[in-house]
Short mmCIF file of C-alpha atoms and ligand atoms in Angstrom, two decimals:
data_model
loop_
_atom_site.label_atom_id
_atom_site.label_comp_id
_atom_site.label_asym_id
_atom_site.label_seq_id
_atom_site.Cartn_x
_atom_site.Cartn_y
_atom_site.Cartn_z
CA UNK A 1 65.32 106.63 42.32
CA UNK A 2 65.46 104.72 45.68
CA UNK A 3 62.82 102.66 44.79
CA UNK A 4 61.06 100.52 47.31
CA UNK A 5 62.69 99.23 50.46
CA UNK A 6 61.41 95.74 52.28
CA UNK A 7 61.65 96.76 55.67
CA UNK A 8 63.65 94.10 56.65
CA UNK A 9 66.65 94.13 54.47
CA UNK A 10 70.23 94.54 56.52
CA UNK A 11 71.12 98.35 56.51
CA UNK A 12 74.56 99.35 56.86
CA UNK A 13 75.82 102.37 57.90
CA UNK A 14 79.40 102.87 56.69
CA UNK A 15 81.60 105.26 54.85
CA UNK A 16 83.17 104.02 51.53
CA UNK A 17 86.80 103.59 53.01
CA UNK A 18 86.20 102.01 56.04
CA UNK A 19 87.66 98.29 56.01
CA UNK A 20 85.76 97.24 58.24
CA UNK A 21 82.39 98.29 56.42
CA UNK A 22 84.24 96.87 53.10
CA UNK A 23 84.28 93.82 55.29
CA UNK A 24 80.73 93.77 55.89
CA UNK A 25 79.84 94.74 51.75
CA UNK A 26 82.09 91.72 50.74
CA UNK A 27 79.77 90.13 53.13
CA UNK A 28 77.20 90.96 51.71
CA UNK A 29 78.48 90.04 48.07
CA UNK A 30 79.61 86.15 49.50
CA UNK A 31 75.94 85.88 50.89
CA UNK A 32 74.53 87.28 47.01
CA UNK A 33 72.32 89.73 49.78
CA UNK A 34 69.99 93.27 48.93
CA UNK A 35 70.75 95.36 51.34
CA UNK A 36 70.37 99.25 52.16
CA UNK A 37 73.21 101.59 52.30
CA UNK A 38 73.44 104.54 55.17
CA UNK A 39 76.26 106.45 54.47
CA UNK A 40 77.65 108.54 57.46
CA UNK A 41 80.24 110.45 58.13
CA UNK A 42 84.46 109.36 58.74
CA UNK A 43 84.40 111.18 62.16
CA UNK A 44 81.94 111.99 65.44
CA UNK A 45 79.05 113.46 65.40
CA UNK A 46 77.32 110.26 63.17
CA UNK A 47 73.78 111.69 64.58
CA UNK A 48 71.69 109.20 62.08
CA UNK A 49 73.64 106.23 63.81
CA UNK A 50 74.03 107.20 67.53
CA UNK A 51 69.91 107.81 67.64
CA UNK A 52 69.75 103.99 67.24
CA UNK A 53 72.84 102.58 68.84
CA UNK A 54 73.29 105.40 71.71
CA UNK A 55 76.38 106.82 71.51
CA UNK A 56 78.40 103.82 69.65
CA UNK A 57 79.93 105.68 67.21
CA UNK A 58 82.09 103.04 65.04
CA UNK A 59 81.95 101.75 61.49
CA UNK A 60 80.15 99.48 60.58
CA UNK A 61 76.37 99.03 62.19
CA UNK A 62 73.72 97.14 60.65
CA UNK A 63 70.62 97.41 61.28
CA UNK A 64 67.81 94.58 60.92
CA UNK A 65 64.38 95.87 61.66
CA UNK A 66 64.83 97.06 65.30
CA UNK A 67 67.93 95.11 66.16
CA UNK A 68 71.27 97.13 65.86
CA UNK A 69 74.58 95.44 65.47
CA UNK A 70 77.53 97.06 66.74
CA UNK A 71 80.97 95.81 64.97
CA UNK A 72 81.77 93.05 62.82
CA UNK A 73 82.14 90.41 65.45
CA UNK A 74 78.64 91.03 66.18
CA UNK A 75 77.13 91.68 62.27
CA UNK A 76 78.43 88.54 61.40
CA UNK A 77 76.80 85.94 63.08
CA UNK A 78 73.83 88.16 62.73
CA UNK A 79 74.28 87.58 58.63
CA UNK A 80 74.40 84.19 59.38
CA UNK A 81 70.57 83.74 59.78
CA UNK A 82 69.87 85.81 56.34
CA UNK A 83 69.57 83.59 52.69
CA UNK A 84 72.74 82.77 51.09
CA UNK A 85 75.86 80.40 51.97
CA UNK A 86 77.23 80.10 55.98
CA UNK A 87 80.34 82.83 56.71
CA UNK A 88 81.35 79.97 58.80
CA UNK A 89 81.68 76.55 56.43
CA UNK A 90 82.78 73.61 57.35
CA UNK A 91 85.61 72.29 57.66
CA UNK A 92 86.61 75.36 59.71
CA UNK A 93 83.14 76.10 61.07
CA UNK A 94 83.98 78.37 64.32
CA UNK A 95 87.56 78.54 63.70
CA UNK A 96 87.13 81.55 61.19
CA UNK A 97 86.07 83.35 64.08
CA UNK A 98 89.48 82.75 65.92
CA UNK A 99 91.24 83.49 62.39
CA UNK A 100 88.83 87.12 61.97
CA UNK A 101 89.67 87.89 66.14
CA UNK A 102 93.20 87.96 65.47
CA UNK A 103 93.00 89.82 61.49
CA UNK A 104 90.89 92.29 62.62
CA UNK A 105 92.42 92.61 66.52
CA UNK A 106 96.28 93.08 66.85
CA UNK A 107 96.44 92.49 62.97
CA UNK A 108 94.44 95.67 62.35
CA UNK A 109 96.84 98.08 63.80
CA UNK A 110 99.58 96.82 62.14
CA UNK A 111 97.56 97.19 58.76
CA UNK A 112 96.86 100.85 59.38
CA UNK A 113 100.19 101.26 60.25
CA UNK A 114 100.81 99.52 57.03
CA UNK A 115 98.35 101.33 55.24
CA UNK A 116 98.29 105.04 56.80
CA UNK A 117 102.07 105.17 58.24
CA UNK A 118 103.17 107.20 55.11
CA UNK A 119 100.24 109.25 55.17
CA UNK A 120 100.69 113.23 55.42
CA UNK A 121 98.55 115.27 57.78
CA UNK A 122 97.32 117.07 54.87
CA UNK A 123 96.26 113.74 53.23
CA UNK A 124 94.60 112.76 56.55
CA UNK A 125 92.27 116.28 56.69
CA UNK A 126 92.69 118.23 60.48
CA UNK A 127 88.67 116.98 61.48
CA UNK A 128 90.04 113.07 61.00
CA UNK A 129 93.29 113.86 62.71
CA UNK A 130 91.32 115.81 65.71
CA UNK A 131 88.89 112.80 65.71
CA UNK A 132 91.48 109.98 65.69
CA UNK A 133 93.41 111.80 68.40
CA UNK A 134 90.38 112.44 70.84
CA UNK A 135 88.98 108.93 70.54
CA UNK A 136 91.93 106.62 69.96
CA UNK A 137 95.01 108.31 71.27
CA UNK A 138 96.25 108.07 67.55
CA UNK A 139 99.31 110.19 67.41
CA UNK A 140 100.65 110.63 63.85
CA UNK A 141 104.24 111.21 64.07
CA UNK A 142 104.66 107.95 66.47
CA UNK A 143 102.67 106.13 63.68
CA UNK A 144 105.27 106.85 60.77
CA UNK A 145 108.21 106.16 62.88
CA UNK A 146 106.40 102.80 63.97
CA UNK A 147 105.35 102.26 60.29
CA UNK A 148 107.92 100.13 59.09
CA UNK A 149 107.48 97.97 62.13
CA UNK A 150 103.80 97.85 61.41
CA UNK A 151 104.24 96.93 57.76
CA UNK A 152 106.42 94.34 58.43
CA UNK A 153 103.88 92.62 61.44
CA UNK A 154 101.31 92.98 58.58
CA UNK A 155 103.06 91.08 56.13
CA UNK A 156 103.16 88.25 58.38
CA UNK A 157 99.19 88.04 57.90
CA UNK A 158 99.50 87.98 53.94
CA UNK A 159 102.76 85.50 54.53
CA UNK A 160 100.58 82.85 56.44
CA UNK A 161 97.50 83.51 54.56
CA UNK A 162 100.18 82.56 51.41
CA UNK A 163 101.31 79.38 53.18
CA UNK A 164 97.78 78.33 53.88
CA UNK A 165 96.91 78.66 49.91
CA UNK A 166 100.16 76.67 49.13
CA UNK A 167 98.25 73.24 48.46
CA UNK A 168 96.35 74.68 46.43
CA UNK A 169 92.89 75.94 47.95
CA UNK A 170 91.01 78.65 47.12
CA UNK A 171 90.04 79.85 50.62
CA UNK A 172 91.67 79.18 53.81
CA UNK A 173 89.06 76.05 54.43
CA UNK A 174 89.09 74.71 51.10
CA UNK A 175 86.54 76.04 48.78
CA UNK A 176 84.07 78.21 50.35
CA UNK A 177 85.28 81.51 52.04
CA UNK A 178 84.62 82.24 55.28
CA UNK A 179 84.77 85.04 58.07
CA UNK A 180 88.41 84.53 58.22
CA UNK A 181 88.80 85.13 54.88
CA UNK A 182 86.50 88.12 54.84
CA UNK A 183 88.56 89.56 57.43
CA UNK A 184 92.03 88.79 56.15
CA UNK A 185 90.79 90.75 53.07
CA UNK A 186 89.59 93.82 54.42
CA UNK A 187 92.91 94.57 55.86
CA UNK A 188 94.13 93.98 52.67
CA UNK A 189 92.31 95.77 50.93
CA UNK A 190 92.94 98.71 53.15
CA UNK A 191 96.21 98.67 52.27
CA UNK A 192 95.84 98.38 48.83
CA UNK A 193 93.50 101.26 48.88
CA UNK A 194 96.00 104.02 49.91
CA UNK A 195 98.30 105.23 47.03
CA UNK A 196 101.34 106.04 49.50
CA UNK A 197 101.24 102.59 50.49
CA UNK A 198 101.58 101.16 47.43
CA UNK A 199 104.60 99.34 48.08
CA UNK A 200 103.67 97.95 51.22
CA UNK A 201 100.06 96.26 49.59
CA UNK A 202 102.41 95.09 46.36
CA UNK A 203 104.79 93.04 48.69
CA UNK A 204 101.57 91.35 50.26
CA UNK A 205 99.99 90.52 46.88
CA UNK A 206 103.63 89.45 45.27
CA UNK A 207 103.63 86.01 47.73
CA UNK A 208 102.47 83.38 46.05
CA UNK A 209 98.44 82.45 45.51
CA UNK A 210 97.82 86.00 47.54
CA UNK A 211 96.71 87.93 44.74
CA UNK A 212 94.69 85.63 43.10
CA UNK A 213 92.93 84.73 46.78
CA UNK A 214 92.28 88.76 46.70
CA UNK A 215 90.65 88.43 43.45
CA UNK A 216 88.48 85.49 44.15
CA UNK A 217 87.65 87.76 46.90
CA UNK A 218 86.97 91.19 45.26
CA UNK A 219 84.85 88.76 42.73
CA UNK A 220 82.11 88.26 44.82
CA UNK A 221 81.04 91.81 44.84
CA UNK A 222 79.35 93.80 47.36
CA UNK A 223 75.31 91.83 46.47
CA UNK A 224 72.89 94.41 45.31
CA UNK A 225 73.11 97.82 47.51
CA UNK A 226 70.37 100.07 47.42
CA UNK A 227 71.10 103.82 49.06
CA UNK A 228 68.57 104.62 51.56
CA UNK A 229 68.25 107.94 54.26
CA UNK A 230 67.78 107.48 58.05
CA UNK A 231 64.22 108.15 57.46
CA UNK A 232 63.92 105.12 55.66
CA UNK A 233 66.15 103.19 58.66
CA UNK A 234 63.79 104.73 61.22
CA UNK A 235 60.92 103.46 59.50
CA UNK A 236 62.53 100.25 59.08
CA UNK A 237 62.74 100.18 62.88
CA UNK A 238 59.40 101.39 63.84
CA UNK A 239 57.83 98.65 61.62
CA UNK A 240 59.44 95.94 63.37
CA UNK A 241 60.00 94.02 66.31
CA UNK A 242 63.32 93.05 68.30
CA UNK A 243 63.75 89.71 67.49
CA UNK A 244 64.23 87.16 70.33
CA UNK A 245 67.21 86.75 72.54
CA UNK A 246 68.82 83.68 73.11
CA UNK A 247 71.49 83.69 75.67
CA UNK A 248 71.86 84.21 79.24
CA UNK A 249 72.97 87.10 81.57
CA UNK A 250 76.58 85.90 82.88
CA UNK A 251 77.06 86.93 87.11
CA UNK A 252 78.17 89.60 88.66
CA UNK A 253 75.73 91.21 86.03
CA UNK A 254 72.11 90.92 86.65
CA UNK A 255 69.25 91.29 83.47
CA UNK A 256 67.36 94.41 83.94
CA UNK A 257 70.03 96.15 85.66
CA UNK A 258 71.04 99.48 83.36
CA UNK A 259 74.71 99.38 81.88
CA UNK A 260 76.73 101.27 79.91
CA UNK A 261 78.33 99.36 77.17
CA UNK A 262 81.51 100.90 76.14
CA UNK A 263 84.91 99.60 73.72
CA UNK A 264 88.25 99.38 75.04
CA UNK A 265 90.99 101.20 73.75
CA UNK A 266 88.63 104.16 72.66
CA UNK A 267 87.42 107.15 74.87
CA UNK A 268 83.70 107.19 72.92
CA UNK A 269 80.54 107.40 75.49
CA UNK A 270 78.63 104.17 76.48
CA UNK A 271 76.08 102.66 74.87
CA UNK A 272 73.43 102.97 77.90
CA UNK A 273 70.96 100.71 77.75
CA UNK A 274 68.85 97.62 79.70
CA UNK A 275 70.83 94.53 79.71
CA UNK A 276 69.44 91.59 78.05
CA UNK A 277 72.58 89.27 77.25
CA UNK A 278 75.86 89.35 79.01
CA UNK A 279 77.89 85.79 78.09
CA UNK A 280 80.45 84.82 75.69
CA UNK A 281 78.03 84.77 72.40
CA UNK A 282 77.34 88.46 73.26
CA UNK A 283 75.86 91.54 74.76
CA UNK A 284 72.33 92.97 73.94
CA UNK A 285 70.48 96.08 75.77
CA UNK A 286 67.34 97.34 74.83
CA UNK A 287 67.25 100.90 74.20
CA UNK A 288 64.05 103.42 74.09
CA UNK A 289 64.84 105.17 71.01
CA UNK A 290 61.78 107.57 71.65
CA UNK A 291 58.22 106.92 72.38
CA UNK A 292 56.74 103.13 71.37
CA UNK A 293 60.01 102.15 69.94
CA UNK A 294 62.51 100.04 71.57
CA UNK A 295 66.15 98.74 69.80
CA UNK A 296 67.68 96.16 71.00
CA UNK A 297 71.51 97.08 70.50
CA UNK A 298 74.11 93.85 70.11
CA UNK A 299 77.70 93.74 70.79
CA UNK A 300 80.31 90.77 70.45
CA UNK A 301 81.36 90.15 73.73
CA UNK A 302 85.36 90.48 73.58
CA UNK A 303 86.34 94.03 73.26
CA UNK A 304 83.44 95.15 75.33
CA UNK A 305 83.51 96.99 78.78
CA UNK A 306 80.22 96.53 80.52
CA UNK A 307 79.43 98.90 83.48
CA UNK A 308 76.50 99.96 85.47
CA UNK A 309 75.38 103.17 84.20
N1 GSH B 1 86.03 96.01 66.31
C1 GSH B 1 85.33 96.86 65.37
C2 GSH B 1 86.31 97.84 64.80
C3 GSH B 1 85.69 98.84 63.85
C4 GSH B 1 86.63 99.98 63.55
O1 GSH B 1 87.71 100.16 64.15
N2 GSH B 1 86.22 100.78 62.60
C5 GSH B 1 86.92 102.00 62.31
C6 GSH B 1 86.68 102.38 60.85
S1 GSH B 1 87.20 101.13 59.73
C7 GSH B 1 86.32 103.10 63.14
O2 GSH B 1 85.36 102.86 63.83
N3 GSH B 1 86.85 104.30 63.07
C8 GSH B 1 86.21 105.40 63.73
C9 GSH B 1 84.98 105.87 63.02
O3 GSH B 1 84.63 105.34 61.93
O4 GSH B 1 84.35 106.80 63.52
C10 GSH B 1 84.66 95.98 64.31
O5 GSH B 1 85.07 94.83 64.11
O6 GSH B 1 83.67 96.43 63.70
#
């Protein structure tokens, strides 16, 4: 039974081995938050996510009410105004952000090289390979010959997230985790998940205070997850208002004007929308989902290619 839903619990819509979405649930576990679960599909078409967000197609989203966040650097600070402890505690405040942007930028790749580079088509399933290749460019056979590479750039993560442990903290500002560690995790985790890379996630967790940090970590759970159906989301949305946006519209772009919002590195269709933030906390557009209900759609800013559409 699904029970009932408040309509303005965070809804995520993931897939269970998506790191980034694991992330977001460990998020959700720091913070001690309810929050619905949308489960969608590993590949494109993701129809119960792209009516709200347009056409971005990644995972994770959350939804609050009518306001959609699109990727973690976005769903973050978003979590930040919810109940429960910051994601950003002092002493580090802001700095976790700079420690996530690099762990889940240039650090990613090398974990799914680290995680996925021993990975056999037939492991990967021909509708993730097709995906992967339209979208990303990912080519398969250039991943396993780049995996050691990879595994080794990875390590380097787990090796300075060892030597920041060394005097004796339990997270990398002292005693309450943080977005950085959230993020350093997830690609760890990733790792760890993937039975052919068992080797690469044991050499991570072997340097010392790693494996106990990834324990601490796992420990906080995932909070209390409730599966809901994008009838339930919808509902969610058409019960509630965009919340307010604070933040200004950065020149050459103009507010009003429509733009596409798109991700570089990935060939998946624009967000199209109205634009109601363009600056360096982030991008919104407001979106008419159909009649009487407009989203407002959030992106971080970095990664982001903004166009007029
Ligand atoms: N910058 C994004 C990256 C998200 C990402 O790369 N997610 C992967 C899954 S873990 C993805 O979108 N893969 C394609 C898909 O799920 O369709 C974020 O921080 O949320």
């Amino acid at each position: 039974m699904r029970g009932i839903i408040p309509a303005m619990i965070p809804i995520l819509y993931h897939y269970e081995a998506s790191p980034f979405a694991e992330l977001v649930r460990a998020a959700f576990g720091v913070k001690g938050l309810t929050w619905g679960s949308l489960l969608v599909p590993r590949i494109m078409p993701k129809p119960d996510q792209t009516q709200l967000t347009g056409a971005y197609g990644r995972t994770p989203v959350v939804q609050i009410g009518a306001d959609i966040y699109c990727d973690t650097g976005a769903i973050l600070p978003a979590l930040e105004s919810l109940p429960g402890p910051s994601l950003y505690p002092a002493p580090l405040g802001p700095l976790h952000r700079l420690v996530a942007s690099w762990a889940n930028g240039p650090q990613f790749f090398a974990h799914v090289g680290a995680a996925m580079g021993g990975m056999t088509p037939e492991m990967m399933g021909e509708d993730f390979i097709k995906d992967r290749q339209a979208r990303f460019g990912m080519d398969l056979a250039a991943l396993g010959r780049a995996a050691p590479h990879l595994a080794g750039q990875a390590l380097v993560a787990s090796q300075l997230l060892s030597d920041t442990l060394s005097d004796g903290r339990a997270f990398i500002g002292g005693d309450e985790p943080g977005a950085g560690d959230l993020a350093l995790y997830s690609n760890i985790w990733f790792v760890k998940a993937v039975p052919t890379a068992e080797a690469n996630a044991a050499a991570m967790l072997a340097l010392p205070g790693v494996e106990d940090w990834f324990a601490r970590m796992a420990g906080f759970g995932h909070g209390e997850r409730r599966e809901m159906t994008a009838d339930d989301a919808l509902a969610a949305a058409r019960a509630a208002t965009p919340a307010t946006i604070s933040g200004g519209v950065d020149a050459p772009y103009v507010a009003g004007m429509m733009v596409g919002v798109a991700q570089e590195g990935t060939k998946d269709a624009p967000s199209v929308g109205r634009l109601l933030r363009c600056c360096s906390t982030g991008i919104s557009i407001a979106r008419e989902v159909e009649d009487g209900l407009t989203a407002h759609v959030h992106f971080p800013r970095l990664g982001q290619v903004v166009a007029p559409a």
